[in-house]
Amino acid sequence: MDYDVIILGAGAAGLMAAIEAGRRGRRVLLLERAERPGKKILISGGGRCNFTNLHARPENFLSANPHFAKSALARYTPADIIALVEKHRIAWHEKTLGQLFCDGSADQIVAMLLAECAEANVRLILGADVRSVSRESGDTTAGNFLATTQSAVHRAPALIIATGGLSIPKMGATGLGYALARQFGIPIRPTRPALVPLVLGGAERTRFAALTGVSAPVRVTAGKRSFTEKLLFTHRGLSGPAILQISSYWTPPEPLLVDWAPGRSLLAPLLAPNARRDLAAAHAALRAALPARLADCLLDAASPLRFTNQALDDLERRLHAWPFTPIGDEGYDKAEVTAGGIDTDALSAQTMECRSVPGLYFIGEAVDVTGHLGGFNFQWAWASAAAAGRAV
Ligand code: FDA
């Protein structure tokens, strides 16, 4: 069987690239090592798939080249994926901050992508573990690509690599994309877990482990970046959307600064004329604004307390810039995505094709473009896939 393009990996990016190329009449072979396509889509967004974000802008993505993603994101927008979702009569809602979720289940998104693949005559082979890739000519820059699985060799003049990153090895992340990049001389930016919980150590872990399960809306800052969302205490450290977001920017050993009450005063009641100024009043003031266990824990950590105007001002300031010094992150096992990856300098921003290897494309999470939490990573998967699928 002759194909115009082989796509490695039937995740969000591979499926979308297959649809776009197939619709243009390209003969597409999609190879997936798992027995099911789109496994990460199925578990995403708590099973409801946060499939895009209405406010997706280039600023929502990290990359060594912040301009790289602009072209693809402009040519496949949230409106495009919404139109596809609506074509398939999938009900959706905006949860918060522009995040769009299925009302029903993430299965519907996978079913939608598979229906579109079938309509575009894409041939999908599941259980096809791609072990190696070469070029028929022996020259890395010309000739058909040969993709070898455990049982067959497939041939096509174009190859799109959509094998994702290193996050969640249990779900089949393989790092094949990076190995192939090395083989073809394509540079890779150092990879690291992103959108990942952070781990506390020593006395900090001991003190805050007592708060496991407590969450609060906060503003968290690392360097020049801040996010205002919920923080969640875990038995090993910190998680919740605020921490997942800042984890993409945090570089150890810099401290994180947490504002427990953004834009609000916590100790104002103690500063009123004739107000009581003692430990009980301080606990009452903090408990009025924060979960009681958190309020008590913060005051314990700040003790011994003093109640002069100056001391109260200092404590107020500390409660708006509470330093944590994580000792690390929870690693790829718990990371939603992999930051870093295929160096965008090596790719065309219009098509995702490697500048030095005609016919070879990288898309999705494998590329050094990483979205914030909230539907941005799928938007990048759709957009980079559409760019390649329309060009190949
Ligand atoms: P993806 O990893 O999805 O697909 C790669 C595919 O390649 C896999 O199917 C894999 O089996 C296959 N493959 C690998 N090696 C192979 C080989 N050797 N041969 C053949 N096939 C191979 N994002 C978002 O925007 N909204 C959300 O709600 C969520 N939620 C979420 C929850 C959880 C728990 C995680 C882990 C991640 C998210 N994400 C998310 C992130 C999102 O899932 C991620 O960015 C995309 O799935 C990336 O899509 P890709 O297609 O690039 O890789």
XYZ file of N, CA and C in Angstrom, residues 17 20-21 23-24 26 72 74-77 80 160 350-351 383-392:
75
model
N -3.617 16.003 12.709
C -2.798 16.110 11.496
C -3.320 15.143 10.428
N -6.499 16.620 8.822
C -6.230 17.737 7.912
C -5.568 17.260 6.616
N -4.634 16.320 6.734
C -3.962 15.819 5.524
C -4.921 14.951 4.707
N -8.178 15.093 4.560
C -9.200 15.926 3.896
C -8.683 16.507 2.593
N -7.375 16.686 2.509
C -6.781 17.239 1.282
C -6.465 16.148 0.265
N -4.670 13.467 0.807
C -3.414 12.746 1.026
C -3.728 11.362 1.569
N 0.962 29.298 13.744
C 0.062 28.129 13.803
C -1.177 28.452 14.628
N -2.594 31.259 15.032
C -3.475 32.198 14.317
C -4.257 31.483 13.223
N -3.722 30.380 12.717
C -4.376 29.709 11.583
C -5.281 28.555 12.012
N -5.175 28.136 13.258
C -6.154 27.165 13.793
C -6.492 27.647 15.198
N -7.649 28.269 15.331
C -7.987 29.000 16.556
C -8.986 28.201 17.398
N -12.057 27.274 15.602
C -12.006 26.127 14.673
C -12.317 24.819 15.389
N 5.315 12.595 9.857
C 4.982 13.554 10.923
C 5.148 12.835 12.261
N 5.504 27.921 9.891
C 4.302 27.795 9.055
C 3.849 26.347 8.938
N 4.810 25.417 8.851
C 4.465 24.030 8.497
C 4.938 22.983 9.502
N -3.384 23.097 16.733
C -2.861 24.122 15.817
C -1.594 23.653 15.102
N -0.677 23.050 15.854
C 0.561 22.593 15.196
C 0.244 21.456 14.231
N -0.741 20.623 14.593
C -1.135 19.513 13.725
C -1.766 20.029 12.440
N -2.627 21.035 12.570
C -3.262 21.588 11.369
C -2.205 22.192 10.451
N -1.211 22.866 11.050
C -0.155 23.474 10.227
C 0.555 22.408 9.403
N 0.886 21.286 10.023
C 1.601 20.225 9.292
C 0.657 19.502 8.332
N -0.553 19.195 8.801
C -1.498 18.438 7.970
C -1.898 19.186 6.714
N -1.866 20.515 6.768
C -2.228 21.325 5.599
C -1.050 21.509 4.651
N 0.148 21.157 5.121
C 1.338 21.404 4.304
C 1.894 20.133 3.688
N 1.623 19.031 4.312
C 2.348 17.808 3.976
C 1.906 17.249 2.621
